[in-house]
């Protein structure tokens, strides 16, 4: 799938300042985007299967590189690229260099078939459109960074994202996508890989220093990320549950309780649904993997539970 590029909003601010300030924030934003991307993909797959009876595997609808991108960076004939041998690497400017890249926060992508099918479903279900949009946003968001950094420490984080993506979405995984276990896995892999990169950049002190700057942002994530993600998960799951409750109310009003075809409430409460693989809904399979006989759903209005996506 060719990468879909969109222009940055001209009025949007461009963050600048010295590398010692911008790179820790960038590293924090990268891990935040990664876990929100996993959450939105997982929730979208669950929603579409539960409400529309169509199965998607998160491993197969996501890709190892970005399929969407905001902005395209800059290449200037005047000026100079980032000074990789600076004697004051922490004070080097984040912007204003001749070679600047639109560096992804996430750098994972979405398959064309997944997006097309969501688009069709969204014609009749606005929540599918909303979830599709959020998945794309978590895929496409970028910020301007010197090309040398985008090809240096940012590539290290790209490889971490691909490894943790596959483990998070593995069929045998017993943790929600956002969990202390997965966050710790990400942090341990990233810190180790950044230190290895820094050791290999002794002749390029600016790039060597970026390793510690990224690690600084990841240390912050260790204490702050869970709370930040928890708020967004709870808000989005509540929004989805309200939407489902409204759909049920609308259907009841239209059908008058005497519909001949299978109703939405029947599909939601059924132990299995008809899917392309003939298996139980993903939410039930995952509940069993997590040690529960069935998902916590005392009422249809909370058919989607925060505990499927975040355990912190």
PDB file of C-alpha atoms in Angstrom:
ATOM      1  CA  UNK A   1       0.000   0.000   0.000  1.00  0.00           C
ATOM      2  CA  UNK A   2       1.575   3.355  -1.027  1.00  0.00           C
ATOM      3  CA  UNK A   3       1.922   5.800   1.837  1.00  0.00           C
ATOM      4  CA  UNK A   4      -0.923   8.328   2.017  1.00  0.00           C
ATOM      5  CA  UNK A   5       0.483  11.765   2.736  1.00  0.00           C
ATOM      6  CA  UNK A   6      -1.483  14.747   3.992  1.00  0.00           C
ATOM      7  CA  UNK A   7      -0.322  18.312   4.507  1.00  0.00           C
ATOM      8  CA  UNK A   8       0.310  19.764   7.927  1.00  0.00           C
ATOM      9  CA  UNK A   9      -2.191  22.417   8.988  1.00  0.00           C
ATOM     10  CA  UNK A  10      -0.369  25.658   8.252  1.00  0.00           C
ATOM     11  CA  UNK A  11      -1.455  27.246  11.518  1.00  0.00           C
ATOM     12  CA  UNK A  12      -0.173  24.296  13.575  1.00  0.00           C
ATOM     13  CA  UNK A  13       2.900  25.170  15.682  1.00  0.00           C
ATOM     14  CA  UNK A  14       6.279  23.621  14.882  1.00  0.00           C
ATOM     15  CA  UNK A  15       8.102  22.659  18.066  1.00  0.00           C
ATOM     16  CA  UNK A  16      11.695  23.832  18.152  1.00  0.00           C
ATOM     17  CA  UNK A  17      14.244  24.444  20.888  1.00  0.00           C
ATOM     18  CA  UNK A  18      17.410  22.538  21.832  1.00  0.00           C
ATOM     19  CA  UNK A  19      17.601  18.765  21.490  1.00  0.00           C
ATOM     20  CA  UNK A  20      17.868  18.396  25.280  1.00  0.00           C
ATOM     21  CA  UNK A  21      14.249  19.611  25.539  1.00  0.00           C
ATOM     22  CA  UNK A  22      12.599  18.235  22.409  1.00  0.00           C
ATOM     23  CA  UNK A  23      13.919  14.663  22.229  1.00  0.00           C
ATOM     24  CA  UNK A  24      12.733  13.493  25.682  1.00  0.00           C
ATOM     25  CA  UNK A  25       9.255  14.791  24.775  1.00  0.00           C
ATOM     26  CA  UNK A  26       9.457  13.056  21.399  1.00  0.00           C
ATOM     27  CA  UNK A  27      10.396   9.719  22.991  1.00  0.00           C
ATOM     28  CA  UNK A  28       7.467  10.011  25.412  1.00  0.00           C
ATOM     29  CA  UNK A  29       5.105  10.805  22.555  1.00  0.00           C
ATOM     30  CA  UNK A  30       6.361   7.795  20.603  1.00  0.00           C
ATOM     31  CA  UNK A  31       5.524   5.278  23.322  1.00  0.00           C
ATOM     32  CA  UNK A  32       2.176   7.007  23.967  1.00  0.00           C
ATOM     33  CA  UNK A  33       1.230   6.806  20.277  1.00  0.00           C
ATOM     34  CA  UNK A  34       2.310   3.182  20.048  1.00  0.00           C
ATOM     35  CA  UNK A  35       0.062   1.965  22.846  1.00  0.00           C
ATOM     36  CA  UNK A  36      -2.882   4.102  21.762  1.00  0.00           C
ATOM     37  CA  UNK A  37      -2.510   2.710  18.243  1.00  0.00           C
ATOM     38  CA  UNK A  38      -2.625  -0.848  19.622  1.00  0.00           C
ATOM     39  CA  UNK A  39      -5.651   0.026  21.746  1.00  0.00           C
ATOM     40  CA  UNK A  40      -7.629   1.585  18.904  1.00  0.00           C
ATOM     41  CA  UNK A  41      -6.852  -1.286  16.535  1.00  0.00           C
ATOM     42  CA  UNK A  42      -7.856  -3.846  19.172  1.00  0.00           C
ATOM     43  CA  UNK A  43     -11.064  -1.993  20.059  1.00  0.00           C
ATOM     44  CA  UNK A  44     -11.963  -1.567  16.389  1.00  0.00           C
ATOM     45  CA  UNK A  45     -11.514  -5.290  15.702  1.00  0.00           C
ATOM     46  CA  UNK A  46     -13.626  -6.174  18.746  1.00  0.00           C
ATOM     47  CA  UNK A  47     -16.344  -3.687  17.858  1.00  0.00           C
ATOM     48  CA  UNK A  48     -16.641  -4.770  14.222  1.00  0.00           C
ATOM     49  CA  UNK A  49     -16.760  -8.442  15.129  1.00  0.00           C
ATOM     50  CA  UNK A  50     -19.244  -7.989  17.967  1.00  0.00           C
ATOM     51  CA  UNK A  51     -21.574  -5.574  16.177  1.00  0.00           C
ATOM     52  CA  UNK A  52     -21.145  -6.623  12.541  1.00  0.00           C
ATOM     53  CA  UNK A  53     -19.956 -10.243  12.721  1.00  0.00           C
ATOM     54  CA  UNK A  54     -16.743  -9.639  10.721  1.00  0.00           C
ATOM     55  CA  UNK A  55     -13.455 -10.984  12.095  1.00  0.00           C
ATOM     56  CA  UNK A  56     -10.163  -9.135  11.862  1.00  0.00           C
ATOM     57  CA  UNK A  57      -6.853 -10.206  13.389  1.00  0.00           C
ATOM     58  CA  UNK A  58      -4.890  -7.167  14.663  1.00  0.00           C
ATOM     59  CA  UNK A  59      -1.624  -8.823  13.606  1.00  0.00           C
ATOM     60  CA  UNK A  60      -2.830  -9.012  10.025  1.00  0.00           C
ATOM     61  CA  UNK A  61      -4.485  -5.607   9.690  1.00  0.00           C
ATOM     62  CA  UNK A  62      -1.401  -3.735  10.950  1.00  0.00           C
ATOM     63  CA  UNK A  63       1.916  -3.376   9.156  1.00  0.00           C
ATOM     64  CA  UNK A  64       5.512  -2.847  10.236  1.00  0.00           C
ATOM     65  CA  UNK A  65       5.844   0.551   8.547  1.00  0.00           C
ATOM     66  CA  UNK A  66       3.646   3.632   8.312  1.00  0.00           C
ATOM     67  CA  UNK A  67       0.961   3.775   5.639  1.00  0.00           C
ATOM     68  CA  UNK A  68      -0.090   7.363   6.445  1.00  0.00           C
ATOM     69  CA  UNK A  69       1.890  10.510   7.089  1.00  0.00           C
ATOM     70  CA  UNK A  70       1.262  14.142   7.943  1.00  0.00           C
ATOM     71  CA  UNK A  71       3.794  16.528   6.387  1.00  0.00           C
ATOM     72  CA  UNK A  72       6.770  15.602   4.236  1.00  0.00           C
ATOM     73  CA  UNK A  73       9.817  17.256   5.750  1.00  0.00           C
ATOM     74  CA  UNK A  74      12.086  19.755   4.010  1.00  0.00           C
ATOM     75  CA  UNK A  75      15.200  19.713   1.825  1.00  0.00           C
ATOM     76  CA  UNK A  76      16.945  23.083   1.505  1.00  0.00           C
ATOM     77  CA  UNK A  77      19.833  23.959  -0.807  1.00  0.00           C
ATOM     78  CA  UNK A  78      21.034  26.551   1.672  1.00  0.00           C
ATOM     79  CA  UNK A  79      22.091  25.925   5.259  1.00  0.00           C
ATOM     80  CA  UNK A  80      23.558  22.750   6.699  1.00  0.00           C
ATOM     81  CA  UNK A  81      22.283  19.463   8.098  1.00  0.00           C
ATOM     82  CA  UNK A  82      22.493  18.644  11.800  1.00  0.00           C
ATOM     83  CA  UNK A  83      26.074  18.814  13.073  1.00  0.00           C
ATOM     84  CA  UNK A  84      26.661  15.224  14.173  1.00  0.00           C
ATOM     85  CA  UNK A  85      30.050  16.128  15.652  1.00  0.00           C
ATOM     86  CA  UNK A  86      28.941  19.089  17.742  1.00  0.00           C
ATOM     87  CA  UNK A  87      30.945  19.909  20.872  1.00  0.00           C
ATOM     88  CA  UNK A  88      27.672  20.945  22.546  1.00  0.00           C
ATOM     89  CA  UNK A  89      25.244  18.314  21.240  1.00  0.00           C
ATOM     90  CA  UNK A  90      22.541  18.995  23.821  1.00  0.00           C
ATOM     91  CA  UNK A  91      22.279  22.600  22.653  1.00  0.00           C
ATOM     92  CA  UNK A  92      21.903  21.779  18.954  1.00  0.00           C
ATOM     93  CA  UNK A  93      18.639  23.133  17.555  1.00  0.00           C
ATOM     94  CA  UNK A  94      15.836  20.703  16.769  1.00  0.00           C
ATOM     95  CA  UNK A  95      14.757  22.633  13.662  1.00  0.00           C
ATOM     96  CA  UNK A  96      16.271  24.915  11.047  1.00  0.00           C
ATOM     97  CA  UNK A  97      18.541  22.362   9.393  1.00  0.00           C
ATOM     98  CA  UNK A  98      18.780  21.788   5.649  1.00  0.00           C
ATOM     99  CA  UNK A  99      17.577  18.204   5.881  1.00  0.00           C
ATOM    100  CA  UNK A 100      14.459  17.774   8.025  1.00  0.00           C
ATOM    101  CA  UNK A 101      12.160  14.739   8.121  1.00  0.00           C
ATOM    102  CA  UNK A 102       8.545  14.326   9.144  1.00  0.00           C
ATOM    103  CA  UNK A 103       9.344  11.748  11.835  1.00  0.00           C
ATOM    104  CA  UNK A 104       6.488   9.448  12.827  1.00  0.00           C
ATOM    105  CA  UNK A 105       5.467   9.070  16.429  1.00  0.00           C
ATOM    106  CA  UNK A 106       4.284   5.525  15.712  1.00  0.00           C
ATOM    107  CA  UNK A 107       5.533   4.359  12.278  1.00  0.00           C
ATOM    108  CA  UNK A 108       3.209   1.337  12.147  1.00  0.00           C
ATOM    109  CA  UNK A 109       0.554   1.096   9.455  1.00  0.00           C
ATOM    110  CA  UNK A 110      -2.872  -0.254   8.483  1.00  0.00           C
ATOM    111  CA  UNK A 111      -3.700  -2.545   5.566  1.00  0.00           C
ATOM    112  CA  UNK A 112      -5.713  -1.219   2.634  1.00  0.00           C
ATOM    113  CA  UNK A 113      -8.313  -4.002   2.891  1.00  0.00           C
ATOM    114  CA  UNK A 114      -8.940  -3.263   6.570  1.00  0.00           C
ATOM    115  CA  UNK A 115      -9.465   0.424   5.866  1.00  0.00           C
ATOM    116  CA  UNK A 116     -11.717  -0.188   2.856  1.00  0.00           C
ATOM    117  CA  UNK A 117     -13.971  -2.546   4.782  1.00  0.00           C
ATOM    118  CA  UNK A 118     -14.163  -0.159   7.727  1.00  0.00           C
ATOM    119  CA  UNK A 119     -15.064   2.651   5.355  1.00  0.00           C
ATOM    120  CA  UNK A 120     -17.969   0.615   3.941  1.00  0.00           C
ATOM    121  CA  UNK A 121     -19.213  -0.324   7.408  1.00  0.00           C
ATOM    122  CA  UNK A 122     -18.920   3.319   8.444  1.00  0.00           C
ATOM    123  CA  UNK A 123     -21.577   4.283   5.908  1.00  0.00           C
ATOM    124  CA  UNK A 124     -24.171   2.755   8.251  1.00  0.00           C
ATOM    125  CA  UNK A 125     -22.385   2.926  11.613  1.00  0.00           C
ATOM    126  CA  UNK A 126     -20.768   6.204  12.597  1.00  0.00           C
ATOM    127  CA  UNK A 127     -18.790   4.551  15.395  1.00  0.00           C
ATOM    128  CA  UNK A 128     -16.862   2.480  12.845  1.00  0.00           C
ATOM    129  CA  UNK A 129     -15.943   5.723  11.070  1.00  0.00           C
ATOM    130  CA  UNK A 130     -14.815   7.265  14.347  1.00  0.00           C
ATOM    131  CA  UNK A 131     -12.653   4.270  15.275  1.00  0.00           C
ATOM    132  CA  UNK A 132     -11.181   4.119  11.772  1.00  0.00           C
ATOM    133  CA  UNK A 133     -10.253   7.793  12.006  1.00  0.00           C
ATOM    134  CA  UNK A 134      -8.559   7.321  15.356  1.00  0.00           C
ATOM    135  CA  UNK A 135      -6.538   4.360  14.084  1.00  0.00           C
ATOM    136  CA  UNK A 136      -5.337   6.470  11.151  1.00  0.00           C
ATOM    137  CA  UNK A 137      -4.454   9.425  13.392  1.00  0.00           C
ATOM    138  CA  UNK A 138      -2.293   7.208  15.595  1.00  0.00           C
ATOM    139  CA  UNK A 139      -0.605   5.953  12.434  1.00  0.00           C
ATOM    140  CA  UNK A 140       0.017   9.214  10.588  1.00  0.00           C
ATOM    141  CA  UNK A 141       1.055  11.800  13.205  1.00  0.00           C
ATOM    142  CA  UNK A 142       4.577  13.216  12.857  1.00  0.00           C
ATOM    143  CA  UNK A 143       6.865  15.989  13.976  1.00  0.00           C
ATOM    144  CA  UNK A 144       9.827  17.638  12.228  1.00  0.00           C
ATOM    145  CA  UNK A 145      13.227  16.266  13.237  1.00  0.00           C
ATOM    146  CA  UNK A 146      16.677  16.442  11.676  1.00  0.00           C
ATOM    147  CA  UNK A 147      17.086  13.601   9.188  1.00  0.00           C
ATOM    148  CA  UNK A 148      20.103  12.259  11.077  1.00  0.00           C
ATOM    149  CA  UNK A 149      17.940  11.715  14.160  1.00  0.00           C
ATOM    150  CA  UNK A 150      15.099  10.173  12.179  1.00  0.00           C
ATOM    151  CA  UNK A 151      17.612   7.685  10.743  1.00  0.00           C
ATOM    152  CA  UNK A 152      19.379   7.207  14.085  1.00  0.00           C
ATOM    153  CA  UNK A 153      17.587   6.803  17.428  1.00  0.00           C
ATOM    154  CA  UNK A 154      14.159   6.990  15.792  1.00  0.00           C
ATOM    155  CA  UNK A 155      14.972   3.891  13.702  1.00  0.00           C
ATOM    156  CA  UNK A 156      15.852   2.119  16.938  1.00  0.00           C
ATOM    157  CA  UNK A 157      12.380   2.875  18.299  1.00  0.00           C
ATOM    158  CA  UNK A 158      10.795   1.778  14.996  1.00  0.00           C
ATOM    159  CA  UNK A 159      12.258  -1.701  15.500  1.00  0.00           C
ATOM    160  CA  UNK A 160      10.988  -1.792  19.078  1.00  0.00           C
ATOM    161  CA  UNK A 161       7.483  -0.924  17.859  1.00  0.00           C
ATOM    162  CA  UNK A 162       7.458  -3.790  15.385  1.00  0.00           C
ATOM    163  CA  UNK A 163       8.628  -6.359  17.952  1.00  0.00           C
ATOM    164  CA  UNK A 164       6.215  -5.232  20.674  1.00  0.00           C
ATOM    165  CA  UNK A 165       3.355  -5.009  18.137  1.00  0.00           C
ATOM    166  CA  UNK A 166       3.744  -8.679  17.238  1.00  0.00           C
ATOM    167  CA  UNK A 167       3.971  -9.764  20.868  1.00  0.00           C
ATOM    168  CA  UNK A 168       1.026  -7.594  21.938  1.00  0.00           C
ATOM    169  CA  UNK A 169      -1.249  -8.969  19.211  1.00  0.00           C
ATOM    170  CA  UNK A 170      -0.042 -12.564  19.445  1.00  0.00           C
ATOM    171  CA  UNK A 171      -2.926 -15.051  19.707  1.00  0.00           C
ATOM    172  CA  UNK A 172      -1.467 -16.508  22.923  1.00  0.00           C
ATOM    173  CA  UNK A 173      -1.013 -13.152  24.702  1.00  0.00           C
ATOM    174  CA  UNK A 174      -2.637 -13.128  28.150  1.00  0.00           C
ATOM    175  CA  UNK A 175      -2.249  -9.401  28.878  1.00  0.00           C
ATOM    176  CA  UNK A 176      -4.411  -6.523  27.634  1.00  0.00           C
ATOM    177  CA  UNK A 177      -2.598  -4.479  24.987  1.00  0.00           C
ATOM    178  CA  UNK A 178      -1.952  -1.713  27.546  1.00  0.00           C
ATOM    179  CA  UNK A 179      -0.470  -3.378  30.597  1.00  0.00           C
ATOM    180  CA  UNK A 180       2.444  -3.006  32.969  1.00  0.00           C
ATOM    181  CA  UNK A 181       3.968  -6.094  31.339  1.00  0.00           C
ATOM    182  CA  UNK A 182       3.840  -4.684  27.810  1.00  0.00           C
ATOM    183  CA  UNK A 183       5.007  -1.230  28.863  1.00  0.00           C
ATOM    184  CA  UNK A 184       7.929  -2.793  30.723  1.00  0.00           C
ATOM    185  CA  UNK A 185       8.776  -4.923  27.672  1.00  0.00           C
ATOM    186  CA  UNK A 186       8.805  -1.802  25.478  1.00  0.00           C
ATOM    187  CA  UNK A 187      10.948   0.189  27.929  1.00  0.00           C
ATOM    188  CA  UNK A 188      13.491  -2.574  28.500  1.00  0.00           C
ATOM    189  CA  UNK A 189      13.923  -3.218  24.773  1.00  0.00           C
ATOM    190  CA  UNK A 190      14.121   0.478  23.892  1.00  0.00           C
ATOM    191  CA  UNK A 191      16.615   1.429  26.614  1.00  0.00           C
ATOM    192  CA  UNK A 192      18.872  -1.508  25.778  1.00  0.00           C
ATOM    193  CA  UNK A 193      18.796  -0.803  22.028  1.00  0.00           C
ATOM    194  CA  UNK A 194      19.386   2.949  22.503  1.00  0.00           C
ATOM    195  CA  UNK A 195      22.451   2.281  24.656  1.00  0.00           C
ATOM    196  CA  UNK A 196      23.851  -0.069  22.017  1.00  0.00           C
ATOM    197  CA  UNK A 197      23.275   2.595  19.367  1.00  0.00           C
ATOM    198  CA  UNK A 198      24.982   5.252  21.503  1.00  0.00           C
ATOM    199  CA  UNK A 199      28.022   3.030  22.052  1.00  0.00           C
ATOM    200  CA  UNK A 200      28.427   2.747  18.287  1.00  0.00           C
ATOM    201  CA  UNK A 201      28.315   6.518  17.736  1.00  0.00           C
ATOM    202  CA  UNK A 202      31.482   7.537  19.570  1.00  0.00           C
ATOM    203  CA  UNK A 203      32.681   9.449  16.511  1.00  0.00           C
ATOM    204  CA  UNK A 204      29.327  11.310  16.254  1.00  0.00           C
ATOM    205  CA  UNK A 205      28.794  12.876  19.690  1.00  0.00           C
ATOM    206  CA  UNK A 206      25.470  14.486  18.764  1.00  0.00           C
ATOM    207  CA  UNK A 207      23.885  11.163  17.834  1.00  0.00           C
ATOM    208  CA  UNK A 208      25.547   9.504  20.806  1.00  0.00           C
ATOM    209  CA  UNK A 209      23.893  12.035  23.117  1.00  0.00           C
ATOM    210  CA  UNK A 210      20.460  11.382  21.618  1.00  0.00           C
ATOM    211  CA  UNK A 211      20.428   7.934  23.216  1.00  0.00           C
ATOM    212  CA  UNK A 212      20.342   9.388  26.731  1.00  0.00           C
ATOM    213  CA  UNK A 213      17.797  12.033  25.688  1.00  0.00           C
ATOM    214  CA  UNK A 214      15.390   9.393  24.402  1.00  0.00           C
ATOM    215  CA  UNK A 215      15.945   7.329  27.545  1.00  0.00           C
ATOM    216  CA  UNK A 216      15.118  10.401  29.628  1.00  0.00           C
ATOM    217  CA  UNK A 217      11.717  10.585  27.944  1.00  0.00           C
ATOM    218  CA  UNK A 218      11.121   6.865  28.438  1.00  0.00           C
ATOM    219  CA  UNK A 219      11.948   7.130  32.151  1.00  0.00           C
ATOM    220  CA  UNK A 220       9.239   9.790  32.380  1.00  0.00           C
ATOM    221  CA  UNK A 221       6.874   7.415  30.573  1.00  0.00           C
ATOM    222  CA  UNK A 222       7.470   4.745  33.195  1.00  0.00           C
ATOM    223  CA  UNK A 223       5.832   6.930  35.836  1.00  0.00           C
ATOM    224  CA  UNK A 224       3.304   8.940  33.781  1.00  0.00           C
ATOM    225  CA  UNK A 225       2.221   6.852  30.808  1.00  0.00           C
ATOM    226  CA  UNK A 226      -0.203   4.500  32.551  1.00  0.00           C
ATOM    227  CA  UNK A 227      -2.298   7.350  33.928  1.00  0.00           C
ATOM    228  CA  UNK A 228      -2.360   9.153  30.578  1.00  0.00           C
ATOM    229  CA  UNK A 229      -3.444   6.052  28.660  1.00  0.00           C
ATOM    230  CA  UNK A 230      -5.978   4.980  31.284  1.00  0.00           C
ATOM    231  CA  UNK A 231      -7.911   8.239  30.889  1.00  0.00           C
ATOM    232  CA  UNK A 232      -8.177   7.871  27.105  1.00  0.00           C
ATOM    233  CA  UNK A 233      -9.122   4.169  27.265  1.00  0.00           C
ATOM    234  CA  UNK A 234     -11.879   4.791  29.794  1.00  0.00           C
ATOM    235  CA  UNK A 235     -13.246   7.728  27.821  1.00  0.00           C
ATOM    236  CA  UNK A 236     -13.297   5.886  24.472  1.00  0.00           C
ATOM    237  CA  UNK A 237     -14.753   2.649  25.857  1.00  0.00           C
ATOM    238  CA  UNK A 238     -17.505   4.644  27.575  1.00  0.00           C
ATOM    239  CA  UNK A 239     -18.244   6.413  24.283  1.00  0.00           C
ATOM    240  CA  UNK A 240     -18.505   3.078  22.458  1.00  0.00           C
ATOM    241  CA  UNK A 241     -20.818   1.647  25.116  1.00  0.00           C
ATOM    242  CA  UNK A 242     -23.086   4.704  24.931  1.00  0.00           C
ATOM    243  CA  UNK A 243     -23.230   4.291  21.169  1.00  0.00           C
ATOM    244  CA  UNK A 244     -24.189   0.616  21.474  1.00  0.00           C
ATOM    245  CA  UNK A 245     -26.881   1.450  24.028  1.00  0.00           C
ATOM    246  CA  UNK A 246     -28.300   4.086  21.666  1.00  0.00           C
ATOM    247  CA  UNK A 247     -28.267   1.632  18.751  1.00  0.00           C
ATOM    248  CA  UNK A 248     -30.232  -0.850  20.857  1.00  0.00           C
ATOM    249  CA  UNK A 249     -32.749   1.809  21.846  1.00  0.00           C
ATOM    250  CA  UNK A 250     -33.156   2.936  18.243  1.00  0.00           C
ATOM    251  CA  UNK A 251     -33.574  -0.610  16.994  1.00  0.00           C
ATOM    252  CA  UNK A 252     -36.179  -1.389  19.639  1.00  0.00           C
ATOM    253  CA  UNK A 253     -38.152   1.695  18.689  1.00  0.00           C
ATOM    254  CA  UNK A 254     -38.021   0.871  14.964  1.00  0.00           C
ATOM    255  CA  UNK A 255     -38.769  -2.829  15.279  1.00  0.00           C
ATOM    256  CA  UNK A 256     -41.270  -2.561  18.072  1.00  0.00           C
ATOM    257  CA  UNK A 257     -39.848  -5.709  19.602  1.00  0.00           C
ATOM    258  CA  UNK A 258     -41.174  -7.929  16.804  1.00  0.00           C
ATOM    259  CA  UNK A 259     -38.340  -8.152  14.304  1.00  0.00           C
ATOM    260  CA  UNK A 260     -38.062 -11.341  12.302  1.00  0.00           C
ATOM    261  CA  UNK A 261     -34.354 -10.965  11.634  1.00  0.00           C
ATOM    262  CA  UNK A 262     -31.705 -11.429  14.281  1.00  0.00           C
ATOM    263  CA  UNK A 263     -31.678  -8.353  16.509  1.00  0.00           C
ATOM    264  CA  UNK A 264     -28.667  -6.430  17.745  1.00  0.00           C
ATOM    265  CA  UNK A 265     -29.373  -7.406  21.349  1.00  0.00           C
ATOM    266  CA  UNK A 266     -29.400 -11.096  20.367  1.00  0.00           C
ATOM    267  CA  UNK A 267     -26.038 -10.751  18.647  1.00  0.00           C
ATOM    268  CA  UNK A 268     -24.498  -8.971  21.622  1.00  0.00           C
ATOM    269  CA  UNK A 269     -25.634 -11.524  24.168  1.00  0.00           C
ATOM    270  CA  UNK A 270     -24.954 -14.642  22.102  1.00  0.00           C
ATOM    271  CA  UNK A 271     -22.054 -16.877  23.195  1.00  0.00           C
ATOM    272  CA  UNK A 272     -20.854 -16.973  19.591  1.00  0.00           C
ATOM    273  CA  UNK A 273     -21.410 -14.915  16.493  1.00  0.00           C
ATOM    274  CA  UNK A 274     -21.167 -15.783  12.850  1.00  0.00           C
ATOM    275  CA  UNK A 275     -17.724 -14.715  11.627  1.00  0.00           C
ATOM    276  CA  UNK A 276     -15.468 -15.456   8.707  1.00  0.00           C
ATOM    277  CA  UNK A 277     -13.647 -18.064  10.819  1.00  0.00           C
ATOM    278  CA  UNK A 278     -16.641 -19.472  12.686  1.00  0.00           C
ATOM    279  CA  UNK A 279     -14.951 -18.816  16.046  1.00  0.00           C
ATOM    280  CA  UNK A 280     -16.226 -17.180  19.216  1.00  0.00           C
ATOM    281  CA  UNK A 281     -15.988 -13.383  19.368  1.00  0.00           C
ATOM    282  CA  UNK A 282     -12.512 -12.068  20.137  1.00  0.00           C
ATOM    283  CA  UNK A 283     -13.717 -10.475  23.359  1.00  0.00           C
ATOM    284  CA  UNK A 284     -14.789 -13.908  24.680  1.00  0.00           C
ATOM    285  CA  UNK A 285     -11.600 -15.644  23.538  1.00  0.00           C
ATOM    286  CA  UNK A 286      -9.506 -12.972  25.209  1.00  0.00           C
ATOM    287  CA  UNK A 287     -11.549 -13.194  28.407  1.00  0.00           C
ATOM    288  CA  UNK A 288     -10.751 -16.911  28.602  1.00  0.00           C
ATOM    289  CA  UNK A 289      -7.048 -16.257  27.959  1.00  0.00           C
ATOM    290  CA  UNK A 290      -7.068 -13.745  30.805  1.00  0.00           C
ATOM    291  CA  UNK A 291      -8.460 -16.332  33.201  1.00  0.00           C
ATOM    292  CA  UNK A 292     -12.138 -15.411  33.047  1.00  0.00           C
ATOM    293  CA  UNK A 293     -14.971 -17.756  32.105  1.00  0.00           C
ATOM    294  CA  UNK A 294     -16.680 -14.929  30.266  1.00  0.00           C
ATOM    295  CA  UNK A 295     -16.172 -11.196  29.789  1.00  0.00           C
ATOM    296  CA  UNK A 296     -17.465  -8.950  32.603  1.00  0.00           C
ATOM    297  CA  UNK A 297     -20.778  -7.806  31.150  1.00  0.00           C
ATOM    298  CA  UNK A 298     -23.593  -7.576  33.708  1.00  0.00           C
ATOM    299  CA  UNK A 299     -25.475  -5.497  31.170  1.00  0.00           C
ATOM    300  CA  UNK A 300     -25.392  -4.940  27.434  1.00  0.00           C
ATOM    301  CA  UNK A 301     -24.450  -1.325  28.031  1.00  0.00           C
ATOM    302  CA  UNK A 302     -20.967  -2.357  29.148  1.00  0.00           C
ATOM    303  CA  UNK A 303     -20.366  -5.088  26.578  1.00  0.00           C
ATOM    304  CA  UNK A 304     -16.950  -3.514  26.024  1.00  0.00           C
ATOM    305  CA  UNK A 305     -14.877  -3.453  29.195  1.00  0.00           C
ATOM    306  CA  UNK A 306     -11.859  -1.308  30.050  1.00  0.00           C
ATOM    307  CA  UNK A 307     -10.162  -4.422  31.402  1.00  0.00           C
ATOM    308  CA  UNK A 308      -9.864  -5.885  27.890  1.00  0.00           C
ATOM    309  CA  UNK A 309      -7.583  -3.031  26.859  1.00  0.00           C
ATOM    310  CA  UNK A 310      -5.861  -1.671  29.955  1.00  0.00           C
ATOM    311  CA  UNK A 311      -4.709  -3.376  33.148  1.00  0.00           C
ATOM    312  CA  UNK A 312      -2.589  -0.926  35.098  1.00  0.00           C
TER     313      UNK A 312
END
